């Protein structure tokens, strides 16, 4: 099993134990084709509530948790430009000034 595979299994288990996610409707986490931007994960699930704000709050809480947990799988979230790139650029500029 790879880090991304373990993370995908973790995301699915987390969603299956989330009380705001409807467990009797489609619930899946899948890996999309890799690209120059990384390996996207698609989360497909339904909330128990039908109000738009309820859905948005639930998904925001899930993504907050996953963004905090991803480091435990030795993975990184892709950003363009990455914050690490900006820090490195700032350090290089400071050293040449």
Short mmCIF file of N, CA and C in Angstrom, two decimals:
data_model
loop_
_atom_site.label_atom_id
_atom_site.label_comp_id
_atom_site.label_asym_id
_atom_site.label_seq_id
_atom_site.Cartn_x
_atom_site.Cartn_y
_atom_site.Cartn_z
N UNK A 1 0.85 -1.17 0.00
CA UNK A 1 0.00 0.00 0.00
C UNK A 1 0.90 1.24 0.00
N UNK A 2 0.50 2.24 -0.74
CA UNK A 2 1.27 3.48 -0.85
C UNK A 2 0.71 4.53 0.10
N UNK A 3 1.46 5.62 0.27
CA UNK A 3 0.99 6.71 1.12
C UNK A 3 -0.34 7.27 0.63
N UNK A 4 -0.45 7.46 -0.69
CA UNK A 4 -1.69 8.01 -1.23
C UNK A 4 -2.84 7.01 -1.06
N UNK A 5 -2.55 5.73 -1.17
CA UNK A 5 -3.58 4.71 -0.96
C UNK A 5 -4.04 4.67 0.49
N UNK A 6 -3.10 4.80 1.41
CA UNK A 6 -3.47 4.86 2.84
C UNK A 6 -4.28 6.11 3.14
N UNK A 7 -3.88 7.23 2.55
CA UNK A 7 -4.62 8.47 2.78
C UNK A 7 -6.03 8.36 2.21
N UNK A 8 -6.16 7.77 1.03
CA UNK A 8 -7.48 7.59 0.43
C UNK A 8 -8.36 6.72 1.33
N UNK A 9 -7.80 5.65 1.89
CA UNK A 9 -8.55 4.79 2.81
C UNK A 9 -8.92 5.55 4.08
N UNK A 10 -8.02 6.41 4.56
CA UNK A 10 -8.29 7.23 5.74
C UNK A 10 -9.45 8.20 5.48
N UNK A 11 -9.42 8.84 4.32
CA UNK A 11 -10.48 9.79 3.97
C UNK A 11 -11.83 9.08 3.94
N UNK A 12 -11.86 7.90 3.33
CA UNK A 12 -13.11 7.14 3.26
C UNK A 12 -13.59 6.74 4.66
N UNK A 13 -12.70 6.26 5.50
CA UNK A 13 -13.08 5.88 6.87
C UNK A 13 -13.56 7.10 7.66
N UNK A 14 -12.89 8.23 7.46
CA UNK A 14 -13.29 9.46 8.16
C UNK A 14 -14.70 9.86 7.73
N UNK A 15 -14.99 9.78 6.43
CA UNK A 15 -16.32 10.13 5.94
C UNK A 15 -17.38 9.16 6.45
N UNK A 16 -17.02 7.88 6.53
CA UNK A 16 -17.98 6.87 7.00
C UNK A 16 -18.31 7.04 8.48
N UNK A 17 -17.44 7.71 9.22
CA UNK A 17 -17.70 7.94 10.64
C UNK A 17 -18.15 9.36 10.94
N UNK A 18 -18.36 10.15 9.91
CA UNK A 18 -18.82 11.53 10.10
C UNK A 18 -20.34 11.53 10.24
N UNK A 19 -20.86 12.03 11.35
CA UNK A 19 -22.31 11.98 11.58
C UNK A 19 -23.11 12.87 10.62
N UNK A 20 -22.46 13.78 9.91
CA UNK A 20 -23.17 14.66 8.98
C UNK A 20 -23.26 14.10 7.56
N UNK A 21 -22.58 12.98 7.31
CA UNK A 21 -22.57 12.38 5.97
C UNK A 21 -23.61 11.26 5.91
N UNK A 22 -24.42 11.30 4.86
CA UNK A 22 -25.46 10.29 4.65
C UNK A 22 -24.78 8.98 4.25
N UNK A 23 -24.96 7.95 5.04
CA UNK A 23 -24.27 6.68 4.83
C UNK A 23 -25.00 5.74 3.87
N UNK A 24 -26.23 6.07 3.52
CA UNK A 24 -27.00 5.18 2.64
C UNK A 24 -27.01 5.65 1.20
N UNK A 25 -26.38 6.77 0.92
CA UNK A 25 -26.24 7.27 -0.45
C UNK A 25 -24.80 7.07 -0.89
N UNK A 26 -24.52 7.38 -2.13
CA UNK A 26 -23.17 7.19 -2.68
C UNK A 26 -22.13 7.88 -1.80
N UNK A 27 -21.08 7.14 -1.48
CA UNK A 27 -19.97 7.65 -0.68
C UNK A 27 -18.70 7.03 -1.24
N UNK A 28 -17.89 7.85 -1.90
CA UNK A 28 -16.65 7.30 -2.44
C UNK A 28 -15.54 8.34 -2.44
N UNK A 29 -14.33 7.83 -2.40
CA UNK A 29 -13.12 8.63 -2.50
C UNK A 29 -12.29 7.96 -3.58
N UNK A 30 -12.01 8.69 -4.65
CA UNK A 30 -11.26 8.06 -5.73
C UNK A 30 -10.10 8.92 -6.18
N UNK A 31 -9.12 8.23 -6.69
CA UNK A 31 -7.92 8.87 -7.18
C UNK A 31 -8.09 9.11 -8.67
N UNK A 32 -7.86 10.35 -9.11
CA UNK A 32 -7.95 10.68 -10.53
C UNK A 32 -6.58 10.53 -11.17
N UNK A 33 -6.52 10.69 -12.47
CA UNK A 33 -5.26 10.52 -13.20
C UNK A 33 -4.24 11.57 -12.76
N UNK A 34 -3.00 11.14 -12.55
CA UNK A 34 -1.96 12.10 -12.17
C UNK A 34 -1.67 13.07 -13.31
N UNK A 35 -1.25 14.26 -12.95
CA UNK A 35 -0.87 15.27 -13.93
C UNK A 35 0.33 16.03 -13.41
N UNK A 36 0.75 17.04 -14.14
CA UNK A 36 1.87 17.85 -13.68
C UNK A 36 1.54 18.62 -12.40
N UNK A 37 0.27 18.62 -12.01
CA UNK A 37 -0.16 19.29 -10.79
C UNK A 37 -0.32 18.34 -9.61
N UNK A 38 -0.03 17.07 -9.80
CA UNK A 38 -0.13 16.11 -8.70
C UNK A 38 -1.16 15.03 -9.00
N UNK A 39 -1.63 14.40 -7.93
CA UNK A 39 -2.63 13.33 -8.05
C UNK A 39 -3.89 13.80 -7.33
N UNK A 40 -4.91 14.18 -8.09
CA UNK A 40 -6.13 14.66 -7.45
C UNK A 40 -6.94 13.53 -6.81
N UNK A 41 -7.57 13.86 -5.70
CA UNK A 41 -8.54 12.96 -5.07
C UNK A 41 -9.91 13.59 -5.22
N UNK A 42 -10.88 12.77 -5.55
CA UNK A 42 -12.25 13.24 -5.67
C UNK A 42 -13.06 12.64 -4.53
N UNK A 43 -13.74 13.49 -3.78
CA UNK A 43 -14.61 13.05 -2.70
C UNK A 43 -16.04 13.22 -3.18
N UNK A 44 -16.80 12.15 -3.13
CA UNK A 44 -18.17 12.17 -3.60
C UNK A 44 -19.04 11.63 -2.49
N UNK A 45 -19.87 12.51 -1.91
CA UNK A 45 -20.73 12.11 -0.80
C UNK A 45 -21.87 13.09 -0.64
N UNK A 46 -22.85 12.71 0.12
CA UNK A 46 -24.01 13.54 0.38
C UNK A 46 -24.12 13.79 1.88
N UNK A 47 -24.53 14.99 2.23
CA UNK A 47 -24.77 15.29 3.64
C UNK A 47 -26.18 14.87 4.02
N UNK A 48 -26.40 14.74 5.31
CA UNK A 48 -27.73 14.38 5.80
C UNK A 48 -28.71 15.54 5.64
N UNK A 49 -28.22 16.75 5.77
CA UNK A 49 -29.06 17.93 5.59
C UNK A 49 -29.06 18.35 4.13
N UNK A 50 -30.14 18.99 3.71
CA UNK A 50 -30.25 19.40 2.32
C UNK A 50 -30.01 20.89 2.10
N UNK A 51 -29.80 21.63 3.17
CA UNK A 51 -29.55 23.06 3.03
C UNK A 51 -28.13 23.28 2.52
N UNK A 52 -27.98 24.26 1.62
CA UNK A 52 -26.67 24.54 1.02
C UNK A 52 -25.64 24.89 2.08
N UNK A 53 -26.00 25.70 3.06
CA UNK A 53 -25.05 26.10 4.11
C UNK A 53 -24.61 24.89 4.94
N UNK A 54 -25.51 23.97 5.20
CA UNK A 54 -25.17 22.74 5.94
C UNK A 54 -24.14 21.93 5.17
N UNK A 55 -24.36 21.79 3.85
CA UNK A 55 -23.41 21.07 3.01
C UNK A 55 -22.05 21.75 3.03
N UNK A 56 -22.03 23.05 2.82
CA UNK A 56 -20.77 23.80 2.77
C UNK A 56 -20.02 23.73 4.10
N UNK A 57 -20.72 23.87 5.20
CA UNK A 57 -20.08 23.78 6.52
C UNK A 57 -19.50 22.39 6.76
N UNK A 58 -20.25 21.36 6.40
CA UNK A 58 -19.78 19.99 6.57
C UNK A 58 -18.53 19.73 5.73
N UNK A 59 -18.56 20.12 4.47
CA UNK A 59 -17.42 19.90 3.59
C UNK A 59 -16.21 20.72 4.04
N UNK A 60 -16.44 21.93 4.50
CA UNK A 60 -15.33 22.75 5.00
C UNK A 60 -14.68 22.09 6.21
N UNK A 61 -15.48 21.54 7.11
CA UNK A 61 -14.94 20.84 8.28
C UNK A 61 -14.14 19.61 7.86
N UNK A 62 -14.65 18.88 6.87
CA UNK A 62 -13.94 17.69 6.39
C UNK A 62 -12.59 18.10 5.79
N UNK A 63 -12.59 19.11 4.93
CA UNK A 63 -11.34 19.53 4.29
C UNK A 63 -10.38 20.15 5.30
N UNK A 64 -10.88 20.88 6.29
CA UNK A 64 -9.99 21.38 7.35
C UNK A 64 -9.26 20.23 8.02
N UNK A 65 -10.01 19.19 8.34
CA UNK A 65 -9.42 18.03 9.00
C UNK A 65 -8.41 17.33 8.09
N UNK A 66 -8.78 17.12 6.84
CA UNK A 66 -7.89 16.40 5.92
C UNK A 66 -6.62 17.19 5.62
N UNK A 67 -6.73 18.51 5.50
CA UNK A 67 -5.54 19.33 5.27
C UNK A 67 -4.59 19.26 6.46
N UNK A 68 -5.13 19.15 7.66
CA UNK A 68 -4.29 19.02 8.85
C UNK A 68 -3.71 17.61 8.97
N UNK A 69 -4.44 16.59 8.50
CA UNK A 69 -4.01 15.20 8.66
C UNK A 69 -3.05 14.73 7.57
N UNK A 70 -3.02 15.39 6.44
CA UNK A 70 -2.26 14.88 5.29
C UNK A 70 -0.77 14.72 5.59
N UNK A 71 -0.24 15.57 6.46
CA UNK A 71 1.20 15.50 6.77
C UNK A 71 1.58 14.18 7.45
N UNK A 72 0.63 13.56 8.13
CA UNK A 72 0.90 12.28 8.80
C UNK A 72 1.08 11.14 7.80
N UNK A 73 0.73 11.39 6.54
CA UNK A 73 0.89 10.40 5.48
C UNK A 73 2.10 10.73 4.59
N UNK A 74 2.87 11.73 5.02
CA UNK A 74 4.05 12.20 4.28
C UNK A 74 3.69 12.61 2.85
N UNK A 75 2.55 13.30 2.74
CA UNK A 75 2.08 13.85 1.47
C UNK A 75 2.00 15.36 1.60
N UNK A 76 1.92 16.03 0.48
CA UNK A 76 1.79 17.49 0.48
C UNK A 76 0.63 17.88 -0.42
N UNK A 77 0.01 18.99 -0.08
CA UNK A 77 -1.04 19.57 -0.91
C UNK A 77 -0.36 20.44 -1.96
N UNK A 78 -0.77 20.31 -3.20
CA UNK A 78 -0.18 21.09 -4.28
C UNK A 78 -0.75 22.50 -4.27
N UNK A 79 0.14 23.48 -4.35
CA UNK A 79 -0.25 24.88 -4.48
C UNK A 79 0.55 25.47 -5.64
N UNK A 80 -0.04 26.36 -6.40
CA UNK A 80 0.66 27.00 -7.50
C UNK A 80 0.62 28.50 -7.31
N UNK A 81 1.67 29.20 -7.03
CA UNK A 81 2.95 28.65 -6.61
C UNK A 81 2.86 28.13 -5.18
N UNK A 82 3.68 27.18 -4.86
CA UNK A 82 3.66 26.59 -3.52
C UNK A 82 4.20 27.58 -2.50
N UNK A 83 3.70 27.52 -1.30
CA UNK A 83 4.18 28.41 -0.24
C UNK A 83 5.65 28.15 0.04
N UNK A 84 6.10 26.89 -0.11
CA UNK A 84 7.52 26.59 0.05
C UNK A 84 8.35 27.31 -1.00
N UNK A 85 7.82 27.39 -2.24
CA UNK A 85 8.51 28.11 -3.31
C UNK A 85 8.65 29.59 -2.98
N UNK A 86 7.58 30.18 -2.45
CA UNK A 86 7.62 31.60 -2.10
C UNK A 86 8.58 31.87 -0.95
N UNK A 87 8.63 30.96 0.04
CA UNK A 87 9.58 31.13 1.14
C UNK A 87 11.02 31.04 0.63
N UNK A 88 11.27 30.08 -0.24
CA UNK A 88 12.61 29.92 -0.82
C UNK A 88 12.99 31.15 -1.64
N UNK A 89 12.07 31.65 -2.43
CA UNK A 89 12.33 32.84 -3.23
C UNK A 89 12.63 34.04 -2.32
N UNK A 90 11.86 34.19 -1.24
CA UNK A 90 12.10 35.28 -0.30
C UNK A 90 13.46 35.15 0.37
N UNK A 91 13.86 33.94 0.71
CA UNK A 91 15.16 33.73 1.35
C UNK A 91 16.28 34.03 0.37
N UNK A 92 16.10 33.65 -0.89
CA UNK A 92 17.12 33.92 -1.91
C UNK A 92 17.26 35.42 -2.15
N UNK A 93 16.14 36.12 -2.19
CA UNK A 93 16.18 37.57 -2.40
C UNK A 93 16.84 38.27 -1.22
N UNK A 94 16.56 37.79 -0.01
CA UNK A 94 17.15 38.39 1.18
C UNK A 94 18.65 38.17 1.23
N UNK A 95 19.10 37.01 0.76
CA UNK A 95 20.54 36.73 0.81
C UNK A 95 21.33 37.49 -0.26
N UNK A 96 20.67 37.91 -1.31
CA UNK A 96 21.35 38.65 -2.38
C UNK A 96 21.25 40.16 -2.17
N UNK A 97 20.47 40.58 -1.22
CA UNK A 97 20.29 42.04 -0.99
C UNK A 97 21.42 42.62 -0.17
#
